[in-house]
Amino acid sequence: AQTVTQSQPEMSVQEAETVTLSCTYDTSESDYYLFWYKQPPSRQMILVIRQEAYKQQNATENRFSVNFQKAAKSFSLKISDSQLGDAAMYFCAYFRNQFYFGTGTSLTVIP
Amino acid sequence: GAVVSQHPSWVICKSGTSVKIECRSLDFQATTMFWYRQFPKQSLMLMATSNEGSKATYEQGVEKDKFLINHASLTLSTLTVTSAHPEDSSFYICSARETTGYEGETQYFGPGTRLLVL
C-alpha cells in the first residue's frame, strides 16, 4: 500500500504570515494525483489544491501553492497571507484508484 | 462544485440495533463511492469502495457482514452498521467519484455522519 507521511502533527502561524506544511509519500507508480484537503471543526473535507503527477508545474490556488518534487516524492503546501479561517486540520492525500491519507497537520493561526 | 450529502448527520442508537447512513451525489453521477471512518484527531481510514451495480470491495480488517454497503444507483450509496456496538461509534464519511470526470481525478466528500452507540 502507498504511504503518506506528514511529519508535523501541529503547526502555528501568525496571521498574514506564510506557513509551509510538509508531506512525503511512497509509491512506485508514475501516474497519480496528490491533494491537500482541509478539515475544519465542522469536519467537512474541503479540497484545497490538487496536483497531477505528470504535470511538472506546481499547482496554485490563490493563497495556496504546492512544491511538488516528484523524484523526492515530496508535496508541501504553502499558505501565504494566512487568515484566521485557515485554521484547520490539513491532510495530504495520494490518489491512484483510492485515496491514501496522511495523519494530518493541525494548523493554528495566531491573531 | 459538486455536492455530496449524507444523511443523517447525527445518529444515536442503542447497542444491538442497525443504523443506515445514506450518501448521495446531488448533481452528478458517481459509479464509485468510498466509505471512510475517522476517529477523533485521526486520519480517514478507507473502509470500502462501493461500485454501482456490483459488490463493494472491503479493506482488510473491515467486516463486510457488519458494514453492509449497497450502491443501488449512480447517485446513492448506503452504509448499514448492523448490530451496532459502542466500539462502532465514530465519524463516517463518504466520497463520490465523478463518473464523467474532466482530465483528472475528482472526488467530493460528504459532510460526514456522527454515530454514537450507547
Tab-separated table of C-alpha atoms in Angstrom:
chain	number	residue	atom	x	y	z
A	1	ALA	CA	0.000	0.000	0.000
A	2	GLN	CA	1.054	3.538	-0.567
A	3	THR	CA	2.066	5.556	2.453
A	4	VAL	CA	1.713	9.254	3.046
A	5	THR	CA	3.691	10.919	5.794
A	6	GLN	CA	3.022	14.247	7.412
A	7	SER	CA	5.783	14.805	9.908
A	8	GLN	CA	4.292	17.903	11.523
A	9	PRO	CA	1.364	16.998	13.797
A	10	GLU	CA	0.890	20.660	14.725
A	11	MET	CA	1.906	23.952	13.203
A	12	SER	CA	1.169	27.541	14.032
A	13	VAL	CA	1.460	30.723	12.036
A	14	GLN	CA	0.924	34.380	12.715
A	15	GLU	CA	-1.935	35.938	10.834
A	16	ALA	CA	-0.785	37.360	7.474
A	17	GLU	CA	2.391	35.308	7.558
A	18	THR	CA	3.364	32.321	5.436
A	19	VAL	CA	3.481	28.709	6.546
A	20	THR	CA	4.564	25.522	4.805
A	21	LEU	CA	3.149	22.116	5.593
A	22	SER	CA	5.231	19.089	4.685
A	23	CYS	CA	4.173	15.850	3.061
A	24	THR	CA	6.088	12.928	1.648
A	25	TYR	CA	4.754	9.800	0.064
A	26	ASP	CA	5.910	6.472	-1.159
A	27	THR	CA	4.881	4.958	-4.465
A	28	SER	CA	6.275	3.001	-7.353
A	29	GLU	CA	3.712	4.445	-9.748
A	30	SER	CA	4.374	7.260	-12.179
A	31	ASP	CA	0.801	8.413	-12.710
A	32	TYR	CA	-1.167	9.521	-9.697
A	33	TYR	CA	-2.733	12.536	-8.075
A	34	LEU	CA	-1.837	14.416	-4.956
A	35	PHE	CA	-4.178	16.510	-2.885
A	36	TRP	CA	-4.312	18.739	0.113
A	37	TYR	CA	-7.590	18.699	1.987
A	38	LYS	CA	-8.644	20.968	4.801
A	39	GLN	CA	-10.882	19.717	7.578
A	40	PRO	CA	-12.233	22.491	9.820
A	41	PRO	CA	-14.031	21.764	13.097
A	42	SER	CA	-17.190	21.018	11.119
A	43	ARG	CA	-15.231	18.012	9.791
A	44	GLN	CA	-16.302	18.643	6.211
A	45	MET	CA	-13.405	17.748	3.949
A	46	ILE	CA	-12.614	20.686	1.697
A	47	LEU	CA	-10.347	20.387	-1.297
A	48	VAL	CA	-7.559	22.930	-1.093
A	49	ILE	CA	-5.401	22.040	-4.058
A	50	ARG	CA	-4.729	19.201	-6.462
A	51	GLN	CA	-1.654	18.184	-8.424
A	52	GLU	CA	-1.417	15.697	-11.255
A	53	ALA	CA	1.858	13.819	-11.093
A	54	TYR	CA	2.512	14.136	-14.810
A	55	LYS	CA	2.458	17.922	-14.566
A	56	GLN	CA	5.763	19.497	-13.684
A	57	GLN	CA	4.254	22.873	-12.940
A	58	ASN	CA	3.320	23.374	-9.331
A	59	ALA	CA	-0.370	23.905	-8.706
A	60	THR	CA	-1.558	27.221	-7.317
A	61	GLU	CA	-4.913	28.285	-5.954
A	62	ASN	CA	-4.968	31.872	-4.771
A	63	ARG	CA	-3.021	31.926	-1.481
A	64	PHE	CA	-2.282	28.216	-1.630
A	65	SER	CA	0.542	26.729	-3.624
A	66	VAL	CA	2.457	23.486	-3.614
A	67	ASN	CA	6.044	22.498	-4.083
A	68	PHE	CA	5.867	19.191	-5.900
A	69	GLN	CA	9.130	17.312	-6.108
A	70	LYS	CA	8.319	14.070	-7.901
A	71	ALA	CA	11.745	12.499	-7.657
A	72	ALA	CA	11.902	13.229	-3.964
A	73	LYS	CA	8.254	12.224	-3.527
A	74	SER	CA	7.567	15.408	-1.688
A	75	PHE	CA	4.438	17.540	-1.835
A	76	SER	CA	4.437	20.519	0.508
A	77	LEU	CA	1.695	23.110	0.856
A	78	LYS	CA	2.453	26.796	1.242
A	79	ILE	CA	-0.188	29.081	2.647
A	80	SER	CA	0.526	32.750	2.100
A	81	ASP	CA	-1.064	35.655	3.932
A	82	SER	CA	-2.549	33.286	6.480
A	83	GLN	CA	-6.045	34.068	7.665
A	84	LEU	CA	-7.914	33.028	10.779
A	85	GLY	CA	-10.195	30.915	8.630
A	86	ASP	CA	-7.238	28.818	7.550
A	87	ALA	CA	-7.098	27.217	10.978
A	88	ALA	CA	-7.966	23.560	10.495
A	89	MET	CA	-6.570	20.084	10.150
A	90	TYR	CA	-4.799	19.643	6.839
A	91	PHE	CA	-4.498	16.244	5.204
A	92	CYS	CA	-2.156	15.365	2.408
A	93	ALA	CA	-3.509	12.627	0.190
A	94	TYR	CA	-2.244	10.402	-2.605
A	95	PHE	CA	-4.698	9.008	-5.088
A	96	ARG	CA	-4.407	6.157	-7.524
A	97	ASN	CA	-7.615	4.104	-7.589
A	98	GLN	CA	-8.178	5.075	-3.975
A	99	PHE	CA	-7.111	7.691	-1.501
A	100	TYR	CA	-4.286	7.280	0.955
A	101	PHE	CA	-4.278	9.985	3.584
A	102	GLY	CA	-1.554	11.285	5.805
A	103	THR	CA	-2.075	11.631	9.520
A	104	GLY	CA	-2.782	15.324	9.286
A	105	THR	CA	-1.302	18.595	10.459
A	106	SER	CA	-3.273	20.773	12.817
A	107	LEU	CA	-2.763	24.403	11.841
A	108	THR	CA	-3.338	27.200	14.333
A	109	VAL	CA	-3.478	30.791	13.137
A	110	ILE	CA	-2.468	33.318	15.754
A	111	PRO	CA	-4.188	36.704	15.536
B	1	GLY	CA	-18.531	22.452	-7.259
B	2	ALA	CA	-20.373	19.186	-6.978
B	3	VAL	CA	-22.215	18.360	-3.776
B	4	VAL	CA	-22.371	15.160	-1.811
B	5	SER	CA	-24.845	14.837	1.004
B	6	GLN	CA	-25.014	12.412	3.875
B	7	HIS	CA	-27.998	11.543	5.980
B	8	PRO	CA	-28.301	11.565	8.873
B	9	SER	CA	-25.627	13.949	10.087
B	10	TRP	CA	-26.018	12.707	13.651
B	11	VAL	CA	-27.365	9.427	14.947
B	12	ILE	CA	-27.571	7.950	18.415
B	13	CYS	CA	-28.697	4.383	18.753
B	14	LYS	CA	-28.858	1.586	21.269
B	15	SER	CA	-26.401	-1.251	21.207
B	16	GLY	CA	-27.617	-4.103	19.028
B	17	THR	CA	-29.621	-2.018	16.616
B	18	SER	CA	-28.781	-1.332	12.980
B	19	VAL	CA	-28.140	2.074	11.508
B	20	LYS	CA	-28.285	3.090	7.865
B	21	ILE	CA	-26.309	6.024	6.516
B	22	GLU	CA	-27.037	7.424	3.079
B	23	CYS	CA	-24.588	9.094	0.756
B	24	ARG	CA	-25.950	10.957	-2.240
B	25	SER	CA	-24.299	12.773	-5.100
B	26	LEU	CA	-26.692	15.630	-5.709
B	27	ASP	CA	-25.696	16.980	-9.096
B	28	PHE	CA	-23.528	14.362	-10.702
B	29	GLN	CA	-23.373	10.645	-11.286
B	30	ALA	CA	-20.959	8.556	-9.317
B	31	THR	CA	-20.150	4.998	-10.313
B	32	THR	CA	-17.767	4.771	-7.404
B	33	MET	CA	-18.225	5.905	-3.836
B	34	PHE	CA	-15.908	5.408	-0.933
B	35	TRP	CA	-16.690	4.986	2.752
B	36	TYR	CA	-14.296	6.151	5.425
B	37	ARG	CA	-14.166	6.045	9.161
B	38	GLN	CA	-12.461	8.703	11.202
B	39	PHE	CA	-11.691	8.577	14.904
B	40	PRO	CA	-11.126	11.828	16.814
B	41	LYS	CA	-7.912	13.585	15.873
B	42	GLN	CA	-7.011	10.839	13.435
B	43	SER	CA	-6.906	10.459	9.711
B	44	LEU	CA	-9.521	8.975	7.427
B	45	MET	CA	-9.379	5.229	7.103
B	46	LEU	CA	-10.864	3.698	3.986
B	47	MET	CA	-13.421	1.054	4.852
B	48	ALA	CA	-14.726	0.059	1.466
B	49	THR	CA	-15.133	1.019	-2.140
B	50	SER	CA	-18.666	0.957	-3.435
B	51	ASN	CA	-19.305	0.407	-7.130
B	52	GLU	CA	-22.723	0.904	-8.637
B	53	GLY	CA	-24.336	-2.372	-9.524
B	54	SER	CA	-21.685	-4.599	-8.017
B	55	LYS	CA	-20.448	-5.773	-4.659
B	56	ALA	CA	-18.403	-3.457	-2.537
B	57	THR	CA	-14.716	-4.042	-2.032
B	58	TYR	CA	-13.748	-4.008	1.630
B	59	GLU	CA	-10.414	-3.111	3.092
B	60	GLN	CA	-8.546	-5.623	5.162
B	61	GLY	CA	-9.904	-5.831	8.667
B	62	VAL	CA	-13.325	-4.423	7.838
B	63	GLU	CA	-16.145	-6.881	8.471
B	64	LYS	CA	-18.348	-6.928	5.405
B	65	ASP	CA	-21.185	-8.589	7.286
B	66	LYS	CA	-21.154	-5.831	9.851
B	67	PHE	CA	-20.794	-2.904	7.488
B	68	LEU	CA	-23.198	-3.567	4.646
B	69	ILE	CA	-22.774	-1.370	1.620
B	70	ASN	CA	-25.262	-1.007	-1.189
B	71	HIS	CA	-24.734	1.177	-4.247
B	72	ALA	CA	-28.095	0.845	-5.893
B	73	SER	CA	-27.922	3.800	-8.226
B	74	LEU	CA	-25.470	6.253	-9.698
B	75	THR	CA	-26.365	8.790	-7.045
B	76	LEU	CA	-26.886	6.754	-3.904
B	77	SER	CA	-24.783	4.509	-1.716
B	78	THR	CA	-25.782	3.303	1.717
B	79	LEU	CA	-23.751	2.020	4.634
B	80	THR	CA	-25.595	-0.062	7.196
B	81	VAL	CA	-23.932	-0.739	10.501
B	82	THR	CA	-25.559	-3.943	11.671
B	83	SER	CA	-25.906	-4.834	15.337
B	84	ALA	CA	-24.030	-1.712	16.317
B	85	HIS	CA	-21.895	-1.703	19.435
B	86	PRO	CA	-20.234	1.162	21.308
B	87	GLU	CA	-16.928	0.488	19.556
B	88	ASP	CA	-18.641	1.310	16.264
B	89	SER	CA	-19.124	4.869	17.467
B	90	SER	CA	-17.202	7.046	15.056
B	91	PHE	CA	-17.420	9.620	12.310
B	92	TYR	CA	-18.278	8.110	8.944
B	93	ILE	CA	-17.515	9.975	5.738
B	94	CYS	CA	-18.368	9.107	2.172
B	95	SER	CA	-16.865	10.431	-1.007
B	96	ALA	CA	-18.111	10.182	-4.548
B	97	ARG	CA	-16.047	9.928	-7.681
B	98	GLU	CA	-17.480	11.848	-10.578
B	99	THR	CA	-18.157	9.493	-13.451
B	100	THR	CA	-17.700	11.897	-16.295
B	101	GLY	CA	-14.603	13.470	-14.941
B	102	TYR	CA	-12.593	16.029	-16.753
B	103	GLU	CA	-8.964	15.437	-17.374
B	104	GLY	CA	-8.196	14.391	-13.888
B	105	GLU	CA	-9.445	12.717	-10.765
B	106	THR	CA	-12.116	14.473	-8.787
B	107	GLN	CA	-13.795	13.260	-5.687
B	108	TYR	CA	-16.200	15.065	-3.467
B	109	PHE	CA	-16.684	14.385	0.196
B	110	GLY	CA	-19.893	14.306	2.150
B	111	PRO	CA	-20.203	16.241	5.405
B	112	GLY	CA	-19.947	13.093	7.485
B	113	THR	CA	-22.193	11.250	9.919
B	114	ARG	CA	-21.503	11.054	13.624
B	115	LEU	CA	-22.607	7.747	15.076
B	116	LEU	CA	-22.892	7.221	18.799
B	117	VAL	CA	-23.850	3.787	20.039
B	118	LEU	CA	-24.993	3.621	23.628
